[in-house]
Amino acid sequence: KQDDEAYLDIMDKLPSRRKAPGSLPHDIGCPGDEPFTKLNAYTLHDTSHWKDLNVKFILQVYRDYVLSDDRDFLHRMWPYCRRAMELPISQDTDNDGLIDNDGTADQTYDAWPVKGASAYCGGLFLAALQVMCTVAAMEEDTAAAARYSELLKRGTATYMAKLWNGKFFNYDSDKNGAETIQADQLAGHGYLRLCGLPSYLTSEVAKTALHTIFENNVMRFCDGNMGAVNGVHASTGTVDTTNMMSQEVWTGVTYLLASTMMEEDMLEEGFQTAKGIYESVYNRLGLGFQTPEALVGSGAYRALAYMRPLAIWAMHMAWKRRSARVEEPATAADEEEAAEEETKEEEQ
């Protein structure tokens, strides 16, 4: 729905409109106004240009399908997903198959600028394309499947070439992007793993990045007792203090990161990561029923009763998926492989 009501955004004082066509709203409105009718009560930025809202919508649709097993729901949402995907595709400014950030804080980290290809938004974009490929096949939409598959292949190659440095994904492709290790760089990969879909990353690459994040963003911050700080300088292992949000721990981001570690069989690291934020919020701060969005090392916090911490349910999903894998009966191939390993050990 389009809403041309004009306002000046708070951050840059630029002319904006409440709701642009083709863009997902940031929120459904304010209780003090007309919620559901007047969307986007958030006016810090003009979110119609953001790079993560539309792709998250697509990921959430597929997540809800996985949780509900409602095939009719997915069928009904397919046209809306196709429309939602058009804006992110158009935001690939250099036609390399990957969405581009514009140098402002044009995503959920709304005080943390990002430019060009980025680990966070780029990963979410590729994850959304994977969902589109999957649903297109289910809907027998061959033309859409071919289009999204080509974009996914090209975008993945760009993502790896521009951002992967062998240890983690650079924050972005700007000149200083390689300096920051972002805790949330595998958000798209984690979403796909939770939904049982193939990822744009190999498990080896994902585990390498996760180990880097664990060593730096988790264990080097408050001795591993506060969750994952959003940004760490790769060269020094110290917190990135270039802006407010890079030096915060986000409760929900930490829980999603922990679930991704669990999906990659990094159980000890995953529970250590989650333990830090749990102990901080519930036991040290006593905020279990008004969980904050963000904390810093001093114990200060902001944005109580936030929704992002509901990502703790991702850990529940990861645990259930892991339990199902463990309980699966061994196949003939598994038994044959185990017998071969046993024979090798006996020969040695």
CSV table of C-alpha atoms in Angstrom, one decimal:
chain,number,residue,atom,x,y,z
A,1,LYS,CA,0.0,0.0,0.0
A,2,GLN,CA,1.3,3.4,-0.9
A,3,ASP,CA,1.1,6.4,1.4
A,4,ASP,CA,2.5,9.7,0.1
A,5,GLU,CA,2.2,11.6,3.5
A,6,ALA,CA,5.4,13.7,3.6
A,7,TYR,CA,7.8,14.1,6.6
A,8,LEU,CA,11.4,14.9,7.3
A,9,ASP,CA,13.4,11.9,8.6
A,10,ILE,CA,15.0,12.5,12.0
A,11,MET,CA,18.5,11.5,11.1
A,12,ASP,CA,19.2,13.5,7.9
A,13,LYS,CA,16.3,15.9,7.7
A,14,LEU,CA,15.5,14.6,4.2
A,15,PRO,CA,12.1,14.7,2.6
A,16,SER,CA,10.5,11.3,2.9
A,17,ARG,CA,7.1,9.7,2.4
A,18,ARG,CA,5.4,7.4,4.8
A,19,LYS,CA,5.1,4.3,2.6
A,20,ALA,CA,6.6,3.7,-0.9
A,21,PRO,CA,5.1,1.1,-3.3
A,22,GLY,CA,6.9,-2.2,-3.4
A,23,SER,CA,8.7,-1.7,0.0
A,24,LEU,CA,7.8,-3.6,3.1
A,25,PRO,CA,7.0,-1.4,6.1
A,26,HIS,CA,9.3,-1.2,9.0
A,27,ASP,CA,6.3,-1.5,11.4
A,28,ILE,CA,2.5,-1.5,11.3
A,29,GLY,CA,2.1,1.9,13.0
A,30,CYS,CA,1.8,3.5,16.4
A,31,PRO,CA,-1.0,2.8,18.9
A,32,GLY,CA,-1.3,6.6,19.4
A,33,ASP,CA,-2.0,7.0,15.7
A,34,GLU,CA,-3.8,4.7,13.3
A,35,PRO,CA,-2.0,1.3,13.4
A,36,PHE,CA,-2.6,-1.0,10.4
A,37,THR,CA,-3.7,2.1,8.5
A,38,LYS,CA,-0.9,4.5,9.0
A,39,LEU,CA,2.2,2.3,8.6
A,40,ASN,CA,5.8,3.2,9.5
A,41,ALA,CA,5.6,5.1,12.7
A,42,TYR,CA,9.5,4.8,12.7
A,43,THR,CA,10.8,8.0,11.2
A,44,LEU,CA,14.5,8.0,12.0
A,45,HIS,CA,15.2,7.1,8.4
A,46,ASP,CA,13.1,6.6,5.3
A,47,THR,CA,12.9,2.8,5.4
A,48,SER,CA,11.7,2.5,1.8
A,49,HIS,CA,15.3,2.5,0.8
A,50,TRP,CA,16.4,-0.1,3.3
A,51,LYS,CA,18.1,-3.2,2.0
A,52,ASP,CA,17.0,-5.9,4.6
A,53,LEU,CA,13.2,-5.5,5.0
A,54,ASN,CA,11.9,-7.1,1.8
A,55,VAL,CA,14.3,-10.0,2.0
A,56,LYS,CA,13.5,-10.7,5.6
A,57,PHE,CA,9.8,-10.8,4.7
A,58,ILE,CA,10.5,-13.5,2.2
A,59,LEU,CA,12.6,-15.5,4.7
A,60,GLN,CA,9.8,-15.1,7.3
A,61,VAL,CA,7.2,-16.4,4.9
A,62,TYR,CA,9.2,-19.6,4.3
A,63,ARG,CA,10.0,-19.9,8.0
A,64,ASP,CA,6.2,-19.8,8.8
A,65,TYR,CA,5.6,-22.4,6.1
A,66,VAL,CA,8.2,-24.7,7.7
A,67,LEU,CA,6.7,-24.2,11.2
A,68,SER,CA,3.1,-24.6,10.0
A,69,ASP,CA,3.4,-27.0,7.1
A,70,ASP,CA,0.6,-25.0,5.5
A,71,ARG,CA,1.2,-25.5,1.8
A,72,ASP,CA,-1.8,-23.3,0.9
A,73,PHE,CA,-0.3,-20.4,2.9
A,74,LEU,CA,2.9,-20.7,0.9
A,75,HIS,CA,0.9,-20.8,-2.4
A,76,ARG,CA,-1.1,-17.7,-1.5
A,77,MET,CA,2.1,-15.8,-0.4
A,78,TRP,CA,4.0,-16.6,-3.6
A,79,PRO,CA,2.8,-13.6,-5.6
A,80,TYR,CA,3.6,-11.3,-2.7
A,81,CYS,CA,7.1,-12.8,-2.4
A,82,ARG,CA,7.7,-12.2,-6.1
A,83,ARG,CA,6.7,-8.6,-5.8
A,84,ALA,CA,8.8,-8.2,-2.6
A,85,MET,CA,11.9,-9.6,-4.3
A,86,GLU,CA,11.8,-6.9,-7.1
A,87,LEU,CA,13.0,-4.0,-4.9
A,88,PRO,CA,16.1,-5.8,-3.6
A,89,ILE,CA,17.0,-6.9,-7.1
A,90,SER,CA,16.8,-3.3,-8.3
A,91,GLN,CA,19.1,-2.3,-5.5
A,92,ASP,CA,22.0,-4.2,-7.2
A,93,THR,CA,23.5,-1.0,-8.6
A,94,ASP,CA,26.5,-2.5,-10.4
A,95,ASN,CA,24.7,-5.6,-11.8
A,96,ASP,CA,27.0,-8.1,-10.2
A,97,GLY,CA,24.1,-10.2,-8.8
A,98,LEU,CA,24.4,-8.8,-5.2
A,99,ILE,CA,22.4,-6.1,-3.5
A,100,ASP,CA,24.4,-2.9,-2.7
A,101,ASN,CA,24.2,-0.6,0.4
A,102,ASP,CA,24.3,3.1,-0.3
A,103,GLY,CA,26.8,4.3,2.3
A,104,THR,CA,24.2,5.2,4.9
A,105,ALA,CA,22.7,3.1,7.7
A,106,ASP,CA,20.2,1.6,5.3
A,107,GLN,CA,19.3,-1.5,7.3
A,108,THR,CA,18.3,-2.6,10.8
A,109,TYR,CA,21.7,-1.4,12.2
A,110,ASP,CA,20.3,2.1,11.7
A,111,ALA,CA,23.3,4.0,13.2
A,112,TRP,CA,26.0,1.8,11.5
A,113,PRO,CA,26.7,2.9,7.9
A,114,VAL,CA,27.5,0.3,5.3
A,115,LYS,CA,28.6,0.7,1.7
A,116,GLY,CA,28.6,-1.5,-1.4
A,117,ALA,CA,28.4,-5.3,-1.0
A,118,SER,CA,28.0,-6.2,2.6
A,119,ALA,CA,28.1,-9.4,4.7
A,120,TYR,CA,24.8,-8.8,6.5
A,121,CYS,CA,22.6,-7.5,3.7
A,122,GLY,CA,24.3,-9.5,1.0
A,123,GLY,CA,23.8,-12.7,2.9
A,124,LEU,CA,20.1,-12.0,3.6
A,125,PHE,CA,19.7,-11.2,-0.1
A,126,LEU,CA,21.2,-14.5,-1.2
A,127,ALA,CA,19.2,-16.4,1.4
A,128,ALA,CA,16.0,-14.8,0.0
A,129,LEU,CA,17.0,-15.8,-3.5
A,130,GLN,CA,17.4,-19.4,-2.3
A,131,VAL,CA,13.9,-19.4,-0.9
A,132,MET,CA,12.6,-17.9,-4.1
A,133,CYS,CA,14.3,-20.8,-6.1
A,134,THR,CA,12.8,-23.4,-3.7
A,135,VAL,CA,9.3,-22.0,-3.8
A,136,ALA,CA,9.4,-21.4,-7.6
A,137,ALA,CA,10.1,-25.1,-8.0
A,138,MET,CA,7.2,-26.0,-5.7
A,139,GLU,CA,4.9,-23.7,-7.6
A,140,GLU,CA,6.2,-25.1,-10.9
A,141,ASP,CA,7.1,-21.6,-12.0
A,142,THR,CA,10.0,-22.5,-14.3
A,143,ALA,CA,10.7,-19.0,-15.6
A,144,ALA,CA,10.9,-17.6,-12.1
A,145,ALA,CA,13.1,-20.5,-11.0
A,146,ALA,CA,15.5,-20.0,-13.8
A,147,ARG,CA,15.7,-16.2,-13.1
A,148,TYR,CA,16.3,-16.5,-9.4
A,149,SER,CA,18.8,-19.4,-9.9
A,150,GLU,CA,20.9,-17.4,-12.2
A,151,LEU,CA,20.9,-14.4,-9.8
A,152,LEU,CA,21.8,-16.7,-6.9
A,153,LYS,CA,24.7,-18.2,-8.7
A,154,ARG,CA,26.1,-14.9,-9.8
A,155,GLY,CA,25.4,-13.2,-6.5
A,156,THR,CA,27.1,-16.0,-4.5
A,157,ALA,CA,30.2,-15.7,-6.7
A,158,THR,CA,30.3,-11.9,-6.1
A,159,TYR,CA,29.7,-12.4,-2.4
A,160,MET,CA,32.7,-14.7,-2.0
A,161,ALA,CA,35.0,-12.7,-4.3
A,162,LYS,CA,34.3,-9.3,-2.7
A,163,LEU,CA,33.9,-10.2,1.0
A,164,TRP,CA,35.4,-13.5,2.0
A,165,ASN,CA,39.0,-13.1,3.3
A,166,GLY,CA,39.6,-16.7,4.4
A,167,LYS,CA,38.6,-16.1,8.0
A,168,PHE,CA,35.4,-14.1,7.9
A,169,PHE,CA,33.3,-12.0,5.6
A,170,ASN,CA,34.3,-8.3,5.5
A,171,TYR,CA,31.7,-6.0,6.9
A,172,ASP,CA,31.4,-4.4,3.5
A,173,SER,CA,33.4,-3.8,0.3
A,174,ASP,CA,34.3,-0.2,1.2
A,175,LYS,CA,38.0,0.6,1.9
A,176,ASN,CA,37.8,-0.2,5.6
A,177,GLY,CA,35.4,-3.1,5.4
A,178,ALA,CA,38.0,-5.8,6.1
A,179,GLU,CA,38.7,-4.2,9.5
A,180,THR,CA,35.5,-5.2,11.2
A,181,ILE,CA,34.3,-8.6,12.2
A,182,GLN,CA,30.5,-8.4,12.4
A,183,ALA,CA,28.7,-10.9,14.7
A,184,ASP,CA,25.6,-11.0,12.4
A,185,GLN,CA,27.5,-11.7,9.2
A,186,LEU,CA,25.9,-15.2,8.8
A,187,ALA,CA,22.3,-14.2,9.4
A,188,GLY,CA,21.1,-15.3,6.0
A,189,HIS,CA,23.0,-18.6,6.2
A,190,GLY,CA,21.6,-19.3,9.7
A,191,TYR,CA,18.0,-18.7,8.5
A,192,LEU,CA,18.4,-21.2,5.6
A,193,ARG,CA,19.9,-23.8,7.9
A,194,LEU,CA,17.0,-23.5,10.4
A,195,CYS,CA,14.6,-23.9,7.5
A,196,GLY,CA,16.4,-27.0,6.2
A,197,LEU,CA,17.3,-25.3,2.9
A,198,PRO,CA,20.7,-25.5,1.1
A,199,SER,CA,22.9,-22.5,1.8
A,200,TYR,CA,24.9,-20.2,-0.5
A,201,LEU,CA,27.8,-21.1,1.8
A,202,THR,CA,29.6,-24.3,2.3
A,203,SER,CA,29.7,-25.7,5.8
A,204,GLU,CA,33.5,-25.3,5.9
A,205,VAL,CA,33.3,-21.6,5.1
A,206,ALA,CA,30.5,-21.1,7.6
A,207,LYS,CA,32.3,-22.9,10.4
A,208,THR,CA,35.5,-20.9,9.7
A,209,ALA,CA,33.6,-17.6,10.0
A,210,LEU,CA,31.8,-18.9,13.1
A,211,HIS,CA,35.0,-19.8,14.9
A,212,THR,CA,36.4,-16.3,14.1
A,213,ILE,CA,33.3,-14.7,15.5
A,214,PHE,CA,33.4,-16.9,18.6
A,215,GLU,CA,37.0,-16.2,19.3
A,216,ASN,CA,36.8,-12.4,18.8
A,217,ASN,CA,33.2,-11.2,19.3
A,218,VAL,CA,32.3,-13.6,22.1
A,219,MET,CA,35.4,-14.7,24.0
A,220,ARG,CA,37.5,-11.5,23.7
A,221,PHE,CA,34.5,-9.4,24.9
A,222,CYS,CA,33.9,-9.4,28.7
A,223,ASP,CA,35.7,-12.8,28.9
A,224,GLY,CA,32.9,-14.5,27.0
A,225,ASN,CA,30.3,-13.7,29.6
A,226,MET,CA,28.0,-11.2,27.8
A,227,GLY,CA,27.2,-12.7,24.4
A,228,ALA,CA,28.5,-11.5,21.0
A,229,VAL,CA,29.5,-7.8,20.6
A,230,ASN,CA,28.4,-6.6,17.2
A,231,GLY,CA,31.7,-5.4,15.9
A,232,VAL,CA,35.4,-6.2,16.6
A,233,HIS,CA,38.5,-4.8,15.0
A,234,ALA,CA,40.1,-7.7,13.2
A,235,SER,CA,43.7,-6.3,13.6
A,236,THR,CA,43.5,-5.7,17.3
A,237,GLY,CA,40.7,-7.9,18.6
A,238,THR,CA,39.2,-4.8,20.4
A,239,VAL,CA,35.6,-3.5,20.2
A,240,ASP,CA,34.8,-1.4,17.1
A,241,THR,CA,33.9,2.0,18.7
A,242,THR,CA,33.4,3.9,15.5
A,243,ASN,CA,29.6,4.1,16.2
A,244,MET,CA,27.1,3.3,18.8
A,245,MET,CA,25.8,0.0,17.4
A,246,SER,CA,29.1,-1.7,16.6
A,247,GLN,CA,30.0,-1.6,20.3
A,248,GLU,CA,26.7,-3.1,21.5
A,249,VAL,CA,25.6,-6.7,22.2
A,250,TRP,CA,22.2,-7.3,20.6
A,251,THR,CA,20.3,-10.0,22.5
A,252,GLY,CA,18.4,-11.4,19.5
A,253,VAL,CA,21.5,-11.4,17.3
A,254,THR,CA,23.4,-13.3,19.9
A,255,TYR,CA,20.6,-16.0,20.1
A,256,LEU,CA,20.5,-16.3,16.3
A,257,LEU,CA,24.3,-16.6,16.2
A,258,ALA,CA,24.1,-19.3,18.9
A,259,SER,CA,21.5,-21.2,16.9
A,260,THR,CA,23.7,-21.1,13.8
A,261,MET,CA,26.6,-22.5,15.7
A,262,MET,CA,24.3,-25.3,16.9
A,263,GLU,CA,23.3,-26.0,13.3
A,264,GLU,CA,27.0,-26.4,12.4
A,265,ASP,CA,27.6,-28.8,15.3
A,266,MET,CA,29.4,-26.2,17.4
A,267,LEU,CA,27.3,-27.0,20.5
A,268,GLU,CA,29.8,-25.9,23.1
A,269,GLU,CA,30.4,-22.6,21.4
A,270,GLY,CA,26.7,-22.0,20.8
A,271,PHE,CA,25.7,-22.5,24.4
A,272,GLN,CA,28.6,-20.5,25.7
A,273,THR,CA,27.5,-17.6,23.4
A,274,ALA,CA,23.9,-17.8,24.6
A,275,LYS,CA,24.9,-18.3,28.2
A,276,GLY,CA,26.6,-14.9,28.3
A,277,ILE,CA,23.6,-12.9,27.2
A,278,TYR,CA,21.2,-15.0,29.3
A,279,GLU,CA,23.2,-14.5,32.5
A,280,SER,CA,23.6,-10.8,31.7
A,281,VAL,CA,19.9,-10.2,31.1
A,282,TYR,CA,18.2,-12.6,33.5
A,283,ASN,CA,20.6,-12.9,36.4
A,284,ARG,CA,22.8,-9.8,36.5
A,285,LEU,CA,20.3,-7.2,35.3
A,286,GLY,CA,17.0,-8.9,36.3
A,287,LEU,CA,15.4,-8.0,33.0
A,288,GLY,CA,13.9,-11.4,32.1
A,289,PHE,CA,10.5,-10.0,31.5
A,290,GLN,CA,11.5,-6.8,29.8
A,291,THR,CA,14.4,-8.0,27.7
A,292,PRO,CA,16.5,-5.2,26.2
A,293,GLU,CA,17.5,-4.9,22.6
A,294,ALA,CA,21.1,-3.9,23.3
A,295,LEU,CA,23.7,-3.9,26.1
A,296,VAL,CA,27.2,-2.6,26.4
A,297,GLY,CA,30.2,-3.8,28.4
A,298,SER,CA,29.5,-1.5,31.3
A,299,GLY,CA,26.1,-3.1,31.8
A,300,ALA,CA,24.1,-0.2,30.4
A,301,TYR,CA,21.2,-1.1,28.2
A,302,ARG,CA,18.5,0.3,26.0
A,303,ALA,CA,15.2,-0.5,24.3
A,304,LEU,CA,13.4,-2.7,26.9
A,305,ALA,CA,10.8,-5.3,26.0
A,306,TYR,CA,12.2,-5.5,22.4
A,307,MET,CA,11.0,-8.1,19.9
A,308,ARG,CA,14.3,-9.2,18.4
A,309,PRO,CA,15.3,-11.3,21.5
A,310,LEU,CA,12.5,-13.7,20.5
A,311,ALA,CA,15.2,-15.1,18.3
A,312,ILE,CA,15.9,-17.4,21.3
A,313,TRP,CA,13.3,-19.7,19.6
A,314,ALA,CA,15.8,-20.2,16.8
A,315,MET,CA,17.9,-22.1,19.4
A,316,HIS,CA,14.8,-24.3,20.1
A,317,MET,CA,14.4,-24.9,16.3
A,318,ALA,CA,18.1,-25.8,16.0
A,319,TRP,CA,18.0,-28.2,18.9
A,320,LYS,CA,14.9,-29.9,17.6
A,321,ARG,CA,16.5,-30.3,14.2
A,322,ARG,CA,19.7,-31.6,15.7
A,323,SER,CA,17.7,-34.1,17.9
A,324,ALA,CA,15.9,-35.3,14.8
A,325,ARG,CA,19.2,-35.8,12.9
A,326,VAL,CA,20.7,-37.8,15.9
A,327,GLU,CA,17.7,-40.0,16.1
A,328,GLU,CA,17.6,-40.8,12.4
A,329,PRO,CA,18.3,-44.5,11.8
A,330,ALA,CA,21.6,-45.2,10.1
A,331,THR,CA,21.4,-45.8,6.4
A,332,ALA,CA,23.2,-48.7,4.6
A,333,ALA,CA,25.8,-46.1,3.4
A,334,ASP,CA,26.3,-44.9,6.9
A,335,GLU,CA,26.9,-48.4,8.2
A,336,GLU,CA,29.2,-49.2,5.3
A,337,GLU,CA,31.3,-46.1,6.0
A,338,ALA,CA,31.4,-47.0,9.8
A,339,ALA,CA,32.6,-50.5,8.9
A,340,GLU,CA,35.3,-49.1,6.7
A,341,GLU,CA,36.5,-46.7,9.4
A,342,GLU,CA,36.6,-49.6,11.9
A,343,THR,CA,38.6,-51.8,9.5
A,344,LYS,CA,41.1,-48.9,9.0
A,345,GLU,CA,41.5,-48.6,12.8
A,346,GLU,CA,42.1,-52.3,13.2
A,347,GLU,CA,44.7,-52.3,10.4
A,348,GLN,CA,46.6,-49.4,12.1
